[in-house]
Short mmCIF file of C-alpha atoms and ligand atoms in Angstrom, two decimals:
data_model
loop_
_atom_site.label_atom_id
_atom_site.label_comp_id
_atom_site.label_asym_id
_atom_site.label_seq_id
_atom_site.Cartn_x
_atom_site.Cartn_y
_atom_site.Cartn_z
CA UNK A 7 75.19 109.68 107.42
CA UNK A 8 75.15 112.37 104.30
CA UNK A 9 77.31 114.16 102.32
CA UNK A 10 76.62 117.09 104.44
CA UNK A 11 78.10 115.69 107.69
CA UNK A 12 81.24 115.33 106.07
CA UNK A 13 81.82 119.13 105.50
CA UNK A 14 84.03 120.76 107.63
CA UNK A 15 82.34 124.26 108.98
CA UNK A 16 83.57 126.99 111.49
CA UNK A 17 87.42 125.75 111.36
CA UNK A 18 90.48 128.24 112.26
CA UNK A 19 93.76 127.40 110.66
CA UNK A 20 96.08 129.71 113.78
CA UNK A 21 97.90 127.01 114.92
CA UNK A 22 99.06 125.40 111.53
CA UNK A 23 101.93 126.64 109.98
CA UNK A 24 104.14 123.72 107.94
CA UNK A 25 104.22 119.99 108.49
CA UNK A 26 104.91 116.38 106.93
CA UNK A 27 102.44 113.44 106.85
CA UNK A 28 103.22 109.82 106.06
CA UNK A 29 100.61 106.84 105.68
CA UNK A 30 100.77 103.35 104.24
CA UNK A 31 98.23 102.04 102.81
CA UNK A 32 97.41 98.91 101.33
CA UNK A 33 96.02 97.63 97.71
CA UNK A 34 92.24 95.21 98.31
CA UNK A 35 91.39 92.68 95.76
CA UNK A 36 87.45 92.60 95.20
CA UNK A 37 85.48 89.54 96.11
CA UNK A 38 82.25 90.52 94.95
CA UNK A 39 83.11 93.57 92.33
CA UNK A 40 82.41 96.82 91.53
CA UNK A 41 82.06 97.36 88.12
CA UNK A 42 79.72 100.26 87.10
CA UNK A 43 78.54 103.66 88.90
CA UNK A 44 76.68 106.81 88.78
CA UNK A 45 77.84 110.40 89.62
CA UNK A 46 79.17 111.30 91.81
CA UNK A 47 80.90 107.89 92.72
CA UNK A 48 77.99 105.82 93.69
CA UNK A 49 78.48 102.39 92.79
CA UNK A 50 75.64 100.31 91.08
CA UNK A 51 75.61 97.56 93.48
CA UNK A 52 77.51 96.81 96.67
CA UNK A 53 81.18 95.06 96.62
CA UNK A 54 83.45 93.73 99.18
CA UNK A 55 87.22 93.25 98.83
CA UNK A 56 89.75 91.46 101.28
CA UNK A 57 92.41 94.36 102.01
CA UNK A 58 95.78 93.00 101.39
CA UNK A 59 99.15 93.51 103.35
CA UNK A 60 102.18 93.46 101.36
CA UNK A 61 101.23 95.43 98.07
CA UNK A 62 100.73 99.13 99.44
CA UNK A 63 101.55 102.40 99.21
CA UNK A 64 103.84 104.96 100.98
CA UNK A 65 102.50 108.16 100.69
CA UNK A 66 103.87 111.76 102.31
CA UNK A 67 102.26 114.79 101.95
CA UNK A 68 104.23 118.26 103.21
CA UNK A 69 101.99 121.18 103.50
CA UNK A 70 102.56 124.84 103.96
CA UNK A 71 99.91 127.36 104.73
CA UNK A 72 99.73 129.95 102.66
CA UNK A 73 98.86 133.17 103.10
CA UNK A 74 96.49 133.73 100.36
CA UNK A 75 94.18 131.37 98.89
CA UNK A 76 95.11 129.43 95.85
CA UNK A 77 93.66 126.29 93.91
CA UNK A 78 95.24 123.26 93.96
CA UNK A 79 98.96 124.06 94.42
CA UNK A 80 101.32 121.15 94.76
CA UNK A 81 103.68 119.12 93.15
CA UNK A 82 103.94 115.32 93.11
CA UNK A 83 106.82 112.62 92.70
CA UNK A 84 106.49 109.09 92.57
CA UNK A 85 109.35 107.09 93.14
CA UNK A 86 111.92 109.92 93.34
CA UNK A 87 110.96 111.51 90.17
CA UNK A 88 108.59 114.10 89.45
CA UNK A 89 105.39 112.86 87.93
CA UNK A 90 103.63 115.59 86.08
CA UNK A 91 101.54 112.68 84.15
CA UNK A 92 99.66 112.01 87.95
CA UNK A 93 98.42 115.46 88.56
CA UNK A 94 95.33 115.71 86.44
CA UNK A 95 93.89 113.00 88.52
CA UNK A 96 94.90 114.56 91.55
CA UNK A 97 93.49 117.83 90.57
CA UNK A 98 90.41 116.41 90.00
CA UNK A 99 90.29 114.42 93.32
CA UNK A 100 91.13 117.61 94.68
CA UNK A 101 88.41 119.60 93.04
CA UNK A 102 85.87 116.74 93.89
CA UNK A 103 86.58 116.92 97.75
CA UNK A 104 87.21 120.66 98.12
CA UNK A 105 83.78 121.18 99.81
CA UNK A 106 84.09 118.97 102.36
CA UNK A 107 87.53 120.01 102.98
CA UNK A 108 87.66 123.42 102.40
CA UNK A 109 90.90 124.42 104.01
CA UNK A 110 92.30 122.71 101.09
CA UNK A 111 93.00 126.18 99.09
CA UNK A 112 94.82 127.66 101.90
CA UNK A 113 98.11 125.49 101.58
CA UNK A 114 100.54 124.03 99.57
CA UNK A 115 101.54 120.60 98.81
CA UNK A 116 104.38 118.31 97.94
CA UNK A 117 102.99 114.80 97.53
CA UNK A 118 105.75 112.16 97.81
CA UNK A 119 104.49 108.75 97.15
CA UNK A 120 105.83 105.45 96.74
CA UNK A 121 104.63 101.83 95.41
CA UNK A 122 105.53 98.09 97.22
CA UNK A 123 105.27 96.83 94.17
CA UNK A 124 106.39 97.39 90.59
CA UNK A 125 103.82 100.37 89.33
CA UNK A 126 104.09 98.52 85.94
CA UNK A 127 102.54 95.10 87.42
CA UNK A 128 98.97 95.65 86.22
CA UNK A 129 98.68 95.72 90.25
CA UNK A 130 96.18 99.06 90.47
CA UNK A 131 97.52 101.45 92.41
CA UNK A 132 94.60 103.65 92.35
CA UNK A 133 93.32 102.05 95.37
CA UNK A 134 96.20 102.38 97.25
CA UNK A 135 97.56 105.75 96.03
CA UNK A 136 94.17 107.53 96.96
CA UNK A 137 93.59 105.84 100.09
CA UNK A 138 96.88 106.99 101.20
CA UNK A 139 96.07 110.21 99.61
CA UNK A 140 93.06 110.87 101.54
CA UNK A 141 94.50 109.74 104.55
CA UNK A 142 97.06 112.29 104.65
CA UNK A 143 94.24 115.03 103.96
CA UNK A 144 92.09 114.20 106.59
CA UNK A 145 95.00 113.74 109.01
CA UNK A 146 95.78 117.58 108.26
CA UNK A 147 91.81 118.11 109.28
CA UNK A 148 92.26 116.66 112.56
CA UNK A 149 95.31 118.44 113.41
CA UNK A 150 92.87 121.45 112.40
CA UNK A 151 89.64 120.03 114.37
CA UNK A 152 91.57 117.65 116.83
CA UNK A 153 88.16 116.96 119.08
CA UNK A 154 87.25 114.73 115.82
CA UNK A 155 86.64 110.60 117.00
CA UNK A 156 88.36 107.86 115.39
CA UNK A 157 85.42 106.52 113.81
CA UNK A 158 84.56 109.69 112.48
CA UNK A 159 87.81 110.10 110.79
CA UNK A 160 87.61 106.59 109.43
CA UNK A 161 84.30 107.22 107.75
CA UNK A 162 85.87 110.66 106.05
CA UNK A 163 88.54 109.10 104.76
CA UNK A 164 86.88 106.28 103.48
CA UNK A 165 84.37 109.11 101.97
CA UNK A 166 87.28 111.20 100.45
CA UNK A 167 88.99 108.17 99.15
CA UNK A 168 85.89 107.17 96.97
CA UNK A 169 85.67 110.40 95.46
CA UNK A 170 89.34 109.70 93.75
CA UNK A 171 88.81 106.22 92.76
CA UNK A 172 85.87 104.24 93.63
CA UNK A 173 87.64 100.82 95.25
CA UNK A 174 89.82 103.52 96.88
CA UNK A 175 86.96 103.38 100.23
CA UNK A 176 87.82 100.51 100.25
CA UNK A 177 91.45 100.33 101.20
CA UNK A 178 91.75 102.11 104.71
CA UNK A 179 90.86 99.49 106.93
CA UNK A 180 90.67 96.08 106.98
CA UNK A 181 89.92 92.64 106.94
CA UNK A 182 86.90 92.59 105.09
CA UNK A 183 85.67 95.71 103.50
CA UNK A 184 81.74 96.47 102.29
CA UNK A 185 81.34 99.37 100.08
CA UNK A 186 77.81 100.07 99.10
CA UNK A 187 74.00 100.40 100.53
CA UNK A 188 73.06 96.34 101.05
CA UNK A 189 69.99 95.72 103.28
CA UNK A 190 72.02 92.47 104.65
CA UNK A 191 75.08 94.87 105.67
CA UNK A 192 74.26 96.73 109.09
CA UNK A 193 75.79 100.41 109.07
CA UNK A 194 76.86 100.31 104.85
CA UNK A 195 76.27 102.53 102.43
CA UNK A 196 76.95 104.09 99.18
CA UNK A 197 79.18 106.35 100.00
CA UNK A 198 82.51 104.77 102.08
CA UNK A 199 83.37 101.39 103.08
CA UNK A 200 82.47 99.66 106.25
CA UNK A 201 83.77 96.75 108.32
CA UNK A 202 82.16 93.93 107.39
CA UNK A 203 80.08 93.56 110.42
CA UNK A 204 79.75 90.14 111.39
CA UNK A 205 81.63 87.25 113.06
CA UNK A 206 84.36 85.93 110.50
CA UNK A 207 84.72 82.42 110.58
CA UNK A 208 88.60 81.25 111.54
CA UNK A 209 88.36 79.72 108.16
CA UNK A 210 89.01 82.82 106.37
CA UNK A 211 91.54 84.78 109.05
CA UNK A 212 94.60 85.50 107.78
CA UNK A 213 93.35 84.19 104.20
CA UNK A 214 96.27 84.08 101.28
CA UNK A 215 96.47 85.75 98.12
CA UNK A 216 99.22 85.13 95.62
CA UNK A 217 99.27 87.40 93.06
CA UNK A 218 100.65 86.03 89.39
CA UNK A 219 101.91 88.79 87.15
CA UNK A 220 100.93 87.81 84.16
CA UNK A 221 100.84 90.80 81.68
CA UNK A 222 103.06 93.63 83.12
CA UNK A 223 101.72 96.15 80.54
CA UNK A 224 99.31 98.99 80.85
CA UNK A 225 96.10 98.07 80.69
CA UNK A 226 94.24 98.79 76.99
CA UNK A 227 91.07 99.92 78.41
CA UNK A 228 91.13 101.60 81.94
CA UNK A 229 88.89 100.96 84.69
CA UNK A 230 86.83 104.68 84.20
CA UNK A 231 86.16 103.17 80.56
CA UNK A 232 84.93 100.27 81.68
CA UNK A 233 82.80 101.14 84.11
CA UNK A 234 81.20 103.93 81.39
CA UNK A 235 80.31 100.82 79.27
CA UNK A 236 78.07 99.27 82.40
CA UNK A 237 75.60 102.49 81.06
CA UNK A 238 73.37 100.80 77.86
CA UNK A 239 75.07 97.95 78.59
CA UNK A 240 72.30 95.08 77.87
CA UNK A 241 73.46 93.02 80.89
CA UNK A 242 73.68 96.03 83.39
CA UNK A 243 70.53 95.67 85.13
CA UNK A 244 71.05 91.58 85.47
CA UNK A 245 74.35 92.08 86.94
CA UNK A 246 74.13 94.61 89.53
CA UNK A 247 71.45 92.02 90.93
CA UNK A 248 73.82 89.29 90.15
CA UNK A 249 76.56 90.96 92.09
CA UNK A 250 73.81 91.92 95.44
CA UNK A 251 72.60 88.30 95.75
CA UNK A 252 75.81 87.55 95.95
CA UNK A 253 76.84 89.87 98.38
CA UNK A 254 74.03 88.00 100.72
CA UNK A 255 75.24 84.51 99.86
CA UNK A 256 78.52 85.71 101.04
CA UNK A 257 78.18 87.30 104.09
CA UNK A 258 76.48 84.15 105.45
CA UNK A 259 79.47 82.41 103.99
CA UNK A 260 82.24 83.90 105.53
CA UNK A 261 80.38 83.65 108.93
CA UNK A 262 79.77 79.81 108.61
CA UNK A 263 83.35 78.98 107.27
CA UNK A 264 82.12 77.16 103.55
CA UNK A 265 84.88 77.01 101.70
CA UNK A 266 83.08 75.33 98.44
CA UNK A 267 80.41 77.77 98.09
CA UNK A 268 83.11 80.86 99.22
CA UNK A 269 85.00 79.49 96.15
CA UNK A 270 81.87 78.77 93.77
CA UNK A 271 80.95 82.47 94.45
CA UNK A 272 84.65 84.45 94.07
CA UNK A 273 84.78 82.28 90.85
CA UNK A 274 81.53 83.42 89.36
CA UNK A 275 82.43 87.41 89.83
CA UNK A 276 86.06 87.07 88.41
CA UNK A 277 84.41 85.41 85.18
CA UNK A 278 81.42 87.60 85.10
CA UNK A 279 83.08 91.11 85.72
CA UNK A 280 85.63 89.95 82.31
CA UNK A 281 81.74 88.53 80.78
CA UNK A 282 80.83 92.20 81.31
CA UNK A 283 83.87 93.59 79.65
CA UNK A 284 83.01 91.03 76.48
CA UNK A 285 79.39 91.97 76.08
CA UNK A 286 80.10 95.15 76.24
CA UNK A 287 79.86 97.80 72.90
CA UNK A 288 82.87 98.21 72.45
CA UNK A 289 83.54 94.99 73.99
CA UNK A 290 86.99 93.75 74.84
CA UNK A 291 88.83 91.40 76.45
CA UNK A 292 91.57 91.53 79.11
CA UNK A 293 92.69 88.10 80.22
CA UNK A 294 95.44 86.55 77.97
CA UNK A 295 96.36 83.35 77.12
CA UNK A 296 98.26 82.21 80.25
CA UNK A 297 95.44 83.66 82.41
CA UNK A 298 93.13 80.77 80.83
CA UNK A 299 95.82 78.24 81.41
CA UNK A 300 96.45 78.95 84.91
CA UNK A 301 92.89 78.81 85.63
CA UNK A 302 92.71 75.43 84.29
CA UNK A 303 95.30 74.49 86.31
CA UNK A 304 94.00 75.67 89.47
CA UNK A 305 90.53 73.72 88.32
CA UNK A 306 92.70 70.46 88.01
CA UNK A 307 94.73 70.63 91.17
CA UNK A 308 91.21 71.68 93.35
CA UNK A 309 89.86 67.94 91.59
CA UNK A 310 93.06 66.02 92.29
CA UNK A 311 94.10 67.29 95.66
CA UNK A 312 90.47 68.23 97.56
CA UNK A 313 92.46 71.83 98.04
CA UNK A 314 90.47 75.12 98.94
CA UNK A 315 92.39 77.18 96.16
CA UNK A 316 90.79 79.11 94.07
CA UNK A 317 90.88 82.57 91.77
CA UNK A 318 89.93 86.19 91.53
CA UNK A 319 90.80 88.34 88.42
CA UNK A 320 91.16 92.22 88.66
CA UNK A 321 90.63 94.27 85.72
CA UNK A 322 93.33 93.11 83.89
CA UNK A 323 95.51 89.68 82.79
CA UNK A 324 96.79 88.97 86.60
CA UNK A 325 95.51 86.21 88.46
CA UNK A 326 94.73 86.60 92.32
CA UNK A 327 94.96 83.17 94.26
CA UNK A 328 93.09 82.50 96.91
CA UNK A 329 93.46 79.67 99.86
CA UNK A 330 93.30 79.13 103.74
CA UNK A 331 96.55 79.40 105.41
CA UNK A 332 96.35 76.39 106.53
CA UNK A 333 97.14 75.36 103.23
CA UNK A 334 99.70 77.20 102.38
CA UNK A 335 103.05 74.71 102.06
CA UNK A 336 101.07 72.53 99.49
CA UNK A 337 99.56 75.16 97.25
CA UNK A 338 102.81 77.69 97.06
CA UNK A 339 104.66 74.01 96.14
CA UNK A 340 101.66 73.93 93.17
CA UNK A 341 101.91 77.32 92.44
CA UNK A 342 105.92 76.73 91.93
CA UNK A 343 105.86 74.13 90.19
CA UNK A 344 103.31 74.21 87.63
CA UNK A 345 101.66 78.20 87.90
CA UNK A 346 105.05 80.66 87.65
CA UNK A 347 106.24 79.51 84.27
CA UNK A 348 102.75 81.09 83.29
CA UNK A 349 103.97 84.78 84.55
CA UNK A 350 105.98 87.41 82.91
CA UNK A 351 109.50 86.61 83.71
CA UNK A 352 108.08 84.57 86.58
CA UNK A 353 107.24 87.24 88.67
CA UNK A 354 104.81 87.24 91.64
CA UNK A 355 103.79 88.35 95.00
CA UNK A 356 102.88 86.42 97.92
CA UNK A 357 100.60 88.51 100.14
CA UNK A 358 97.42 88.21 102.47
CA UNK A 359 95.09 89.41 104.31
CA UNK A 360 95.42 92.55 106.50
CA UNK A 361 93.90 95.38 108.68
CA UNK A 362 94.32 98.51 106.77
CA UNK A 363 96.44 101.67 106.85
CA UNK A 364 98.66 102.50 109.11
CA UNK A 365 100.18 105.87 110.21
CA UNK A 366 104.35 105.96 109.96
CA UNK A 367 104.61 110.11 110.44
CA UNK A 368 102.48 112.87 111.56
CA UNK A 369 104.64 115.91 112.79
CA UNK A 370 101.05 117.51 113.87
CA UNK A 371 100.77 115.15 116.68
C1 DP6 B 201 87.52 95.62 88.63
O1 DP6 B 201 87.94 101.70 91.68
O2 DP6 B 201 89.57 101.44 89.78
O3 DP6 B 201 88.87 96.44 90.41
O4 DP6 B 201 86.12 104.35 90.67
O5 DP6 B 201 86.76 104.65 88.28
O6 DP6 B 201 88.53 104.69 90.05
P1 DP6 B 201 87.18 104.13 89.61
O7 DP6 B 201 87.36 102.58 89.39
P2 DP6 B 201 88.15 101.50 90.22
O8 DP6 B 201 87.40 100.16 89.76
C2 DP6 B 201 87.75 98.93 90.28
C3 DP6 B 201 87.09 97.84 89.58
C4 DP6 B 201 87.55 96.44 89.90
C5 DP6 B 201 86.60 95.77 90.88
C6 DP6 B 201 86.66 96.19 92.33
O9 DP6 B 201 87.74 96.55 92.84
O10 DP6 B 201 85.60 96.12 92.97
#
C-alpha cells in the first residue's frame, strides 16, 4: 500500500452530528529499536517491539461538527487538568494527518486522556497517547465510511499513529509488532506496523516485562533530538545494518523458541541504541548509575541460576526485564530482593505481553 490509499475521498458528513470515543491503548517496549528516520516518519531500519498490557493509555475524544470549517479546534486535559503544554504536538499530528483525514477541519474536539502509569516515570507515553489518539480519529472515519474492513482500519491507524510519534504504529495491536520495510517480514513496510507474521514459539507467549523505575525525571535529551543526531552521525550507516541483521536473526528466533540467542540479541540493541546516544556530537548519556548496577546483577543471577532473564533499555535510565513466564516466581523473588533497592523510591511495574488496543466507548456504533 501508499500514502495515497490512505486518503479518504468522496465522504458526506449528514449523519454525524456530536459523539464520544474511548480507546485504550497500550505502551510497546522495542526489541530491535528504532532510533533514527527521515521525513516524513520513515524509519532508517526496521524495529519490532513486544506491546505491553498494563502500562496504557485511556484516551476520549468528543467531537462536534461544526458548521464551518476551522483548523485544529480542540482542547485537551490529561489527568483532569487542562494541558495547554500537549497541544503543540497535537497540532502538529493534526496538521501532519489532515490529508488523509480531511474531515478533520469540520469538527471540534475535547481530548480527554489518561495514563496507567505515573506520566513522570520516564515510561514514554508518546506511544501510547498517539496510538490512542489515532484510534479515536479513525474510529470517527468509520462511523463516516462504515463499509471500511477491519484490516483496513488497522493499517490507518497504525499509519496515522506514526505520523505523531514514530513507535506510536507500533502500539495498536499486538503481540509482536514489525514496523519497517524488511525483505524477511511478509506484508511490512515503512509506513505502519504489522503483525509479526510467523508462528511464535510457546516460549515467548505471554513473555514478562518488569519495568524498574529508575530515574523518574524528564528525560535531558528527548527522543526527536536523538533521533536528529542519527543524521552525520559516523556510526549511522553501520547501525541501521546492525539493527536489520538483527531483525532476521530474530524472527527465526522467536519461531524456534532460543532463548540464549533471543537474549544475546535484545542485549546487544539496549547497549547499542545508548552506544549511539554516546558517539553521538553532542553525545550524551542516559543510563545512571543504578542502571549499570542492575545490569550487573541481572548478568550474575543469569550465571548462577541458568535463568532466561534478561534486559532492554528505552531511551532513558529505566530498565525493562525480560523472562518466560514460566519463570516468573524465581525471578520477581530476584528482582525483590536484590533489583528494587536500585529504583527511585522502589517503584516498579510488573507487566507483559499483550494484544493491543481495545475499544471501551464508541457512541457512533
Ligand atoms: C528508543 O517513537 O519516541 O524508544 O518518532 O520522534 O516520536 P518519534 O520517536 P519515538 O522513538 C522511540 C525510540 C526508542 C526505540 C523504539 O521504540 O524503537
Amino acid at each position: 500500500m501508499t500514502e495515497t490509499d490512505f486518503i479518504l475521498k468522496d465522504f458526506s458528513l449528514e449523519n454525524i452530528t456530536n459523539g464520544s470515543i474511548t480507546w485504550k491503548t497500550p505502551s510497546n517496549i522495542a526489541l530491535v529499536k528504532y532510533w533514527g528516520k527521515q521525513e516524513p516518519q520513515i524509519p532508517e531500519n526496521a524495529s519490532i517491539s513486544f506491546t505491553l498490557d498494563t502500562c496504557f493509555t485511556l484516551t476520549t475524544l468528543e467531537y462536534r461538527k461544526l458548521n464551518a470549517e476551522r483548523s485544529h479546534n480542540f482542547e485537551i486535559y490529561f489527568e483532569g487538568g487542562k494541558k495547554e503544554d500537549f497541544k503543540p504536538k497535537i497540532v502538529t499530528f493534526f496538521k501532519r494527518i489532515e490529508q488523509y483525514v480531511p474531515f478533520l477541519t469540520e469538527f471540534e474536539f475535547v481530548i480527554k486522556s489518561e495514563n496507567s502509569f505515573p506520566h513522570s516515570s520516564g515510561i514514554a507515553s508518546s506511544a501510547s497517547g498517539m496510538g490512542a489518539l489515532a484510534l479515536c480519529v479513525m474510529s470517527l472515519e468509520k462511523a463516516i465510511n462504515p463499509t471500511m474492513t477491519n484490516e483496513y482500519f488497522n493499517k490507518k491507524v497504525s499509519f496515522l499513529a506514526r505520523l505523531g510519534s514514530g513507535s506510536a504504529c507500533r502500539s495498536i495491536e499486538g503481540p509482536l509488532i514489525v514496523w519497517g520495510n524488511h525483505p524477511e517480514i511478509e506484508g511490512s513496510s515503512d509506513l505502519f506496523g504489522v503483525k509479526f507474521p510467523y508462528k511464535i514459539h510457546d516460549n515467548f507467549k505471554n513473555y514478562q516485562d518488569t519495568i524498574l523505575l529508575v530515574d523518574e525525571g524528564e528525560k535531558q535529551v528527548s527522543s526527536t533530538v536523538g533521533h536528529q543526531l542519527m543524521y552525520n552521525h559516523p556510526f549511522a550507516k553501520q547501525r541501521f545494518q546492525q539493527a536489520n541483521s538483527n531483525i532476521s536473526k530474530i524472527s527465526k528466533v522467536l519461531q524456534s523458541g532460543d532463548l540464549p540467542a533471543f537474549i544475546a540479541i535484545v542485549e546487544s540493541e539496549a547497549l547499542s541504541l545508548h552506544a549511539m546516544m554516546m558517539t553521538s556530537n553532542p553525545y550524551f548519556i542516559l543510563m545512571k548509575p543504578n542502571t549499570l548496577k542492575i545490569i550487573n546483577e541481572i548478568w550474575d543471577f543469569r550465571v548462577q541460576t541458568n535463568s532466561n532473564i534478561c534486559f532492554t533499555l528505552d531511551a532513558g535510565a529505566n530498565v525493562h526485564v525480560l523472562f518466560p513466564e514460566k519463570e516468573k516466581e524465581t525471578v520477581n523473588n530476584f528482582i525483590k530482593s536484590n533489583l528494587i533497592q536500585f529504583c527511585q523510591e522502589n517503584h516498579y511495574i510488573c507487566d507483559s505481553i499483550g494484544n493491543g488496543a481495545i475499544s471501551i466507548f464508541n457512541s457512533a456504533e
